[in-house]
Short mmCIF file of C-alpha atoms in Angstrom, two decimals:
data_model
loop_
_atom_site.label_atom_id
_atom_site.label_comp_id
_atom_site.label_asym_id
_atom_site.label_seq_id
_atom_site.Cartn_x
_atom_site.Cartn_y
_atom_site.Cartn_z
CA MET Z 21 -68.37 -14.80 -187.04
CA ARG Z 22 -71.21 -15.83 -189.33
CA VAL Z 23 -74.02 -13.43 -190.25
CA THR Z 24 -77.25 -15.00 -191.45
CA LYS Z 25 -80.00 -12.98 -193.09
CA HIS Z 26 -83.57 -13.88 -192.17
CA GLU Z 27 -86.78 -12.41 -193.56
CA HIS Z 28 -86.99 -8.62 -193.69
CA ALA Z 29 -84.73 -7.02 -191.06
CA CYS Z 30 -83.89 -10.01 -188.85
CA LEU Z 31 -80.23 -10.95 -188.56
CA ARG Z 32 -78.55 -13.82 -186.73
CA LEU Z 33 -74.90 -13.69 -185.73
CA ASP Z 34 -73.03 -16.82 -184.65
CA SER Z 35 -69.55 -16.96 -183.13
CA GLU Z 36 -67.77 -19.47 -180.89
CA GLY Z 37 -70.96 -21.50 -180.54
CA LYS Z 38 -73.03 -18.52 -179.33
CA THR Z 39 -75.81 -16.57 -181.05
CA LEU Z 40 -76.91 -12.92 -181.15
CA LEU Z 41 -80.26 -11.94 -182.72
CA ILE Z 42 -81.12 -8.53 -184.15
CA ASP Z 43 -84.64 -7.27 -184.98
CA PRO Z 44 -86.89 -10.35 -185.16
CA GLY Z 45 -90.16 -8.75 -186.26
CA SER Z 46 -93.56 -9.38 -187.78
CA PHE Z 47 -92.30 -10.22 -191.28
CA THR Z 48 -89.81 -12.81 -189.98
CA LEU Z 49 -90.70 -16.50 -189.79
CA PRO Z 50 -90.40 -18.17 -186.36
CA LEU Z 51 -86.81 -18.80 -185.36
CA ASP Z 52 -85.42 -21.99 -183.86
CA ASP Z 53 -82.16 -23.50 -182.59
CA LEU Z 54 -81.68 -20.71 -180.06
CA ASN Z 55 -80.36 -22.74 -177.13
CA ASP Z 56 -77.05 -20.85 -177.27
CA LEU Z 57 -78.61 -17.39 -177.60
CA VAL Z 58 -76.75 -14.77 -175.52
CA GLY Z 59 -78.54 -11.57 -176.54
CA VAL Z 60 -81.29 -9.90 -178.55
CA VAL Z 61 -80.93 -6.38 -179.98
CA LEU Z 62 -84.03 -4.41 -180.98
CA THR Z 63 -83.00 -1.30 -182.88
CA HIS Z 64 -86.41 0.40 -182.51
CA GLU Z 65 -90.04 -0.17 -181.59
CA HIS Z 66 -91.76 -0.73 -184.96
CA PRO Z 67 -93.44 -4.15 -185.29
CA ASP Z 68 -91.48 -5.18 -188.38
CA HIS Z 69 -88.46 -5.19 -186.02
CA TRP Z 70 -89.98 -6.78 -182.92
CA THR Z 71 -93.31 -8.18 -181.73
CA PRO Z 72 -94.41 -9.67 -178.40
CA ALA Z 73 -95.14 -12.94 -180.20
CA GLN Z 74 -91.62 -13.17 -181.61
CA LEU Z 75 -90.04 -12.19 -178.31
CA ASP Z 76 -92.17 -14.68 -176.36
CA ALA Z 77 -91.15 -17.46 -178.73
CA ILE Z 78 -87.48 -16.53 -178.39
CA LEU Z 79 -87.64 -16.34 -174.60
CA SER Z 80 -89.35 -19.72 -174.45
CA GLN Z 81 -86.21 -21.20 -176.03
CA ALA Z 82 -83.75 -19.00 -174.14
CA PRO Z 83 -85.29 -17.93 -170.83
CA GLY Z 84 -83.64 -14.91 -169.25
CA VAL Z 85 -81.60 -13.95 -172.31
CA PRO Z 86 -80.81 -10.21 -172.17
CA VAL Z 87 -82.69 -7.90 -174.54
CA PHE Z 88 -81.23 -4.51 -175.52
CA GLY Z 89 -82.87 -1.49 -177.11
CA PRO Z 90 -83.17 2.30 -177.01
CA GLU Z 91 -85.55 4.13 -174.69
CA GLY Z 92 -88.44 3.82 -177.14
CA VAL Z 93 -88.15 0.03 -177.13
CA VAL Z 94 -87.99 -0.03 -173.32
CA ALA Z 95 -91.29 1.86 -173.25
CA ALA Z 96 -92.98 -0.15 -176.01
CA ALA Z 97 -91.87 -3.48 -174.52
CA SER Z 98 -92.71 -2.50 -170.95
CA GLY Z 99 -93.83 -6.02 -170.10
CA TYR Z 100 -90.32 -7.32 -170.77
CA ASP Z 101 -86.95 -6.82 -169.12
CA VAL Z 102 -85.21 -4.65 -171.74
CA THR Z 103 -81.85 -3.05 -170.98
CA LYS Z 104 -81.69 0.51 -172.33
CA VAL Z 105 -78.75 1.35 -174.56
CA ASP Z 106 -77.81 4.75 -175.97
CA VAL Z 107 -75.63 6.20 -178.70
CA GLY Z 108 -72.00 5.66 -177.78
CA ASP Z 109 -72.64 2.76 -175.44
CA GLU Z 110 -70.37 -0.29 -175.67
CA LEU Z 111 -71.11 -3.70 -174.19
CA GLU Z 112 -70.27 -7.37 -174.53
CA VAL Z 113 -72.46 -10.45 -174.49
CA GLY Z 114 -70.60 -13.70 -174.99
CA PRO Z 115 -68.19 -13.27 -177.91
CA PHE Z 116 -70.04 -10.23 -179.27
CA ARG Z 117 -68.76 -6.69 -178.67
CA MET Z 118 -71.37 -4.09 -179.57
CA ARG Z 119 -71.21 -0.33 -180.13
CA PHE Z 120 -74.28 1.80 -180.82
CA PHE Z 121 -74.68 4.68 -183.28
CA GLY Z 122 -77.30 7.05 -184.65
CA GLY Z 123 -80.15 7.80 -182.28
CA THR Z 124 -83.20 8.49 -184.43
CA HIS Z 125 -85.32 6.71 -187.03
CA SER Z 126 -85.32 8.15 -190.54
CA VAL Z 127 -88.29 10.40 -191.29
CA ILE Z 128 -91.25 8.61 -192.89
CA HIS Z 129 -93.53 11.65 -193.12
CA GLU Z 130 -93.96 14.88 -191.17
CA SER Z 131 -97.26 13.52 -189.80
CA ILE Z 132 -95.52 10.51 -188.20
CA PRO Z 133 -93.47 11.06 -185.03
CA VAL Z 134 -89.75 10.37 -185.26
CA ILE Z 135 -88.75 7.63 -182.81
CA ASP Z 136 -85.56 6.28 -181.27
CA ASN Z 137 -83.37 4.03 -183.42
CA LEU Z 138 -79.88 2.68 -182.92
CA GLY Z 139 -77.41 1.27 -185.37
CA VAL Z 140 -75.24 -1.53 -184.01
CA LEU Z 141 -71.62 -2.39 -184.79
CA VAL Z 142 -70.61 -5.92 -183.78
CA ASN Z 143 -66.99 -6.95 -183.22
CA ASP Z 144 -65.83 -3.80 -185.03
CA ASP Z 145 -66.63 -5.50 -188.34
CA PHE Z 146 -70.37 -5.97 -188.97
CA TYR Z 147 -72.70 -2.97 -189.03
CA TYR Z 148 -76.47 -2.63 -189.28
CA PRO Z 149 -78.08 0.84 -189.01
CA GLY Z 150 -81.63 -0.21 -188.21
CA ASP Z 151 -84.05 2.20 -189.92
CA SER Z 152 -81.58 5.00 -190.48
CA TYR Z 153 -78.66 6.21 -192.52
CA ALA Z 154 -76.42 6.50 -189.46
CA VAL Z 155 -72.77 6.20 -190.50
CA PRO Z 156 -70.34 4.65 -187.99
CA GLU Z 157 -67.77 7.39 -188.37
CA GLY Z 158 -64.15 6.30 -188.31
CA ILE Z 159 -64.98 2.59 -188.68
CA GLU Z 160 -63.83 0.39 -191.57
CA VAL Z 161 -66.91 -1.78 -191.97
CA GLY Z 162 -66.23 -5.31 -193.11
CA LEU Z 163 -69.86 -6.21 -193.78
CA LEU Z 164 -72.81 -3.81 -193.99
CA ALA Z 165 -76.46 -4.84 -193.79
CA ALA Z 166 -77.89 -2.01 -195.89
CA PRO Z 167 -81.64 -1.25 -195.89
CA VAL Z 168 -82.95 -1.61 -199.43
CA GLY Z 169 -86.69 -0.98 -199.21
CA ALA Z 170 -88.91 0.90 -196.72
CA PRO Z 171 -91.60 3.60 -196.45
CA TRP Z 172 -88.83 5.98 -195.34
CA LEU Z 173 -86.28 4.92 -197.96
CA LYS Z 174 -85.47 6.64 -201.23
CA ILE Z 175 -83.10 4.51 -203.30
CA GLY Z 176 -80.90 7.51 -204.12
CA GLU Z 177 -80.37 8.12 -200.40
CA ALA Z 178 -79.64 4.42 -199.87
CA ILE Z 179 -77.01 4.61 -202.61
CA ASP Z 180 -75.43 7.65 -200.96
CA TYR Z 181 -75.45 5.83 -197.65
CA VAL Z 182 -73.48 2.86 -198.99
CA LEU Z 183 -71.09 5.26 -200.69
CA ALA Z 184 -70.55 7.02 -197.34
CA VAL Z 185 -69.93 3.83 -195.31
CA LYS Z 186 -67.57 2.29 -197.91
CA PRO Z 187 -67.98 -1.32 -196.69
CA ARG Z 188 -65.71 -4.08 -197.93
CA ARG Z 189 -68.88 -6.17 -198.42
CA ALA Z 190 -72.58 -5.37 -198.20
CA PHE Z 191 -75.96 -7.03 -198.61
CA GLY Z 192 -79.51 -5.75 -198.71
CA THR Z 193 -81.86 -6.03 -195.76
CA HIS Z 194 -85.27 -4.55 -194.81
CA ASP Z 195 -86.69 -5.90 -198.05
CA MET Z 196 -90.05 -7.63 -197.48
CA THR Z 197 -92.03 -4.61 -198.71
CA LEU Z 198 -90.53 -5.01 -202.19
CA SER Z 199 -91.63 -7.16 -205.11
CA ARG Z 200 -89.01 -9.47 -206.59
CA VAL Z 201 -88.61 -7.06 -209.48
CA GLY Z 202 -88.19 -4.11 -207.13
CA LEU Z 203 -85.75 -6.04 -204.94
CA ALA Z 204 -83.57 -6.94 -207.92
CA MET Z 205 -83.57 -3.32 -209.11
CA HIS Z 206 -82.65 -1.93 -205.69
CA ARG Z 207 -79.97 -4.56 -205.15
CA ASP Z 208 -78.39 -3.55 -208.45
CA ARG Z 209 -78.22 0.06 -207.25
CA LEU Z 210 -76.55 -0.89 -203.96
CA LYS Z 211 -74.21 -3.26 -205.79
CA TRP Z 212 -73.04 -0.35 -207.91
CA ALA Z 213 -72.55 1.80 -204.80
CA THR Z 214 -70.59 -0.91 -202.99
CA GLU Z 215 -68.30 -1.46 -205.96
CA GLN Z 216 -67.41 2.24 -206.26
CA ASN Z 217 -65.09 1.84 -203.28
CA GLY Z 218 -63.80 -1.60 -204.26
CA GLY Z 219 -66.34 -3.58 -202.21
CA GLU Z 220 -68.39 -6.66 -203.02
CA PHE Z 221 -72.19 -6.86 -202.88
CA LEU Z 222 -73.79 -10.14 -201.74
CA GLU Z 223 -77.31 -11.10 -202.82
CA LEU Z 224 -78.31 -12.96 -199.66
CA GLU Z 225 -81.72 -14.63 -199.48
CA PRO Z 226 -83.35 -15.57 -196.14
CA GLY Z 227 -81.32 -18.36 -194.54
CA GLN Z 228 -78.13 -17.52 -196.42
CA SER Z 229 -74.99 -16.38 -194.60
CA ALA Z 230 -71.72 -14.51 -194.93
CA ASP Z 231 -68.63 -15.23 -192.83
CA LEU Z 232 -66.36 -12.62 -191.29
#
């Protein structure tokens, strides 16, 4: 399986000639080459993780492709056919086996409502928590997409999160709100955290990939 990082929080997974997309949002450039798309996962309803424009463009290339998300996404994307998934659910689309974790978005501020959010584990090897620090308990994560910059993120908590997951490899995601200087600084912190348990940190830029 190949995991490709796109801008901000968008991730593309390819395996056996099929594609799974996760969180194509407002900070992500238009995506192409989606003829073999078998599923789209939206971890939560915020526009940096999905927009009608992005979803329309995706569905124009892959009509009828199933879209999955928590209850909050189902409500926010009411004009689309979104299949609701919950914590603990397991499902398969093409060669991708998915398990869902977490349940809630990390707190941004007490004045902002906390919404649904799901982390997704794919093929028992790749994990992405969406906008949360949800740990997939009992799972040896081969590759972690670790949020590195966000209104809800404190870098010390992000460090603790990587230390808790103990991935064999990790890379930073959710990063378009950072300057290049800030991104480099935060990557260095997550690199340190990954290496504490013998892992390797990858500095993936948009369009770059890691194989599992």
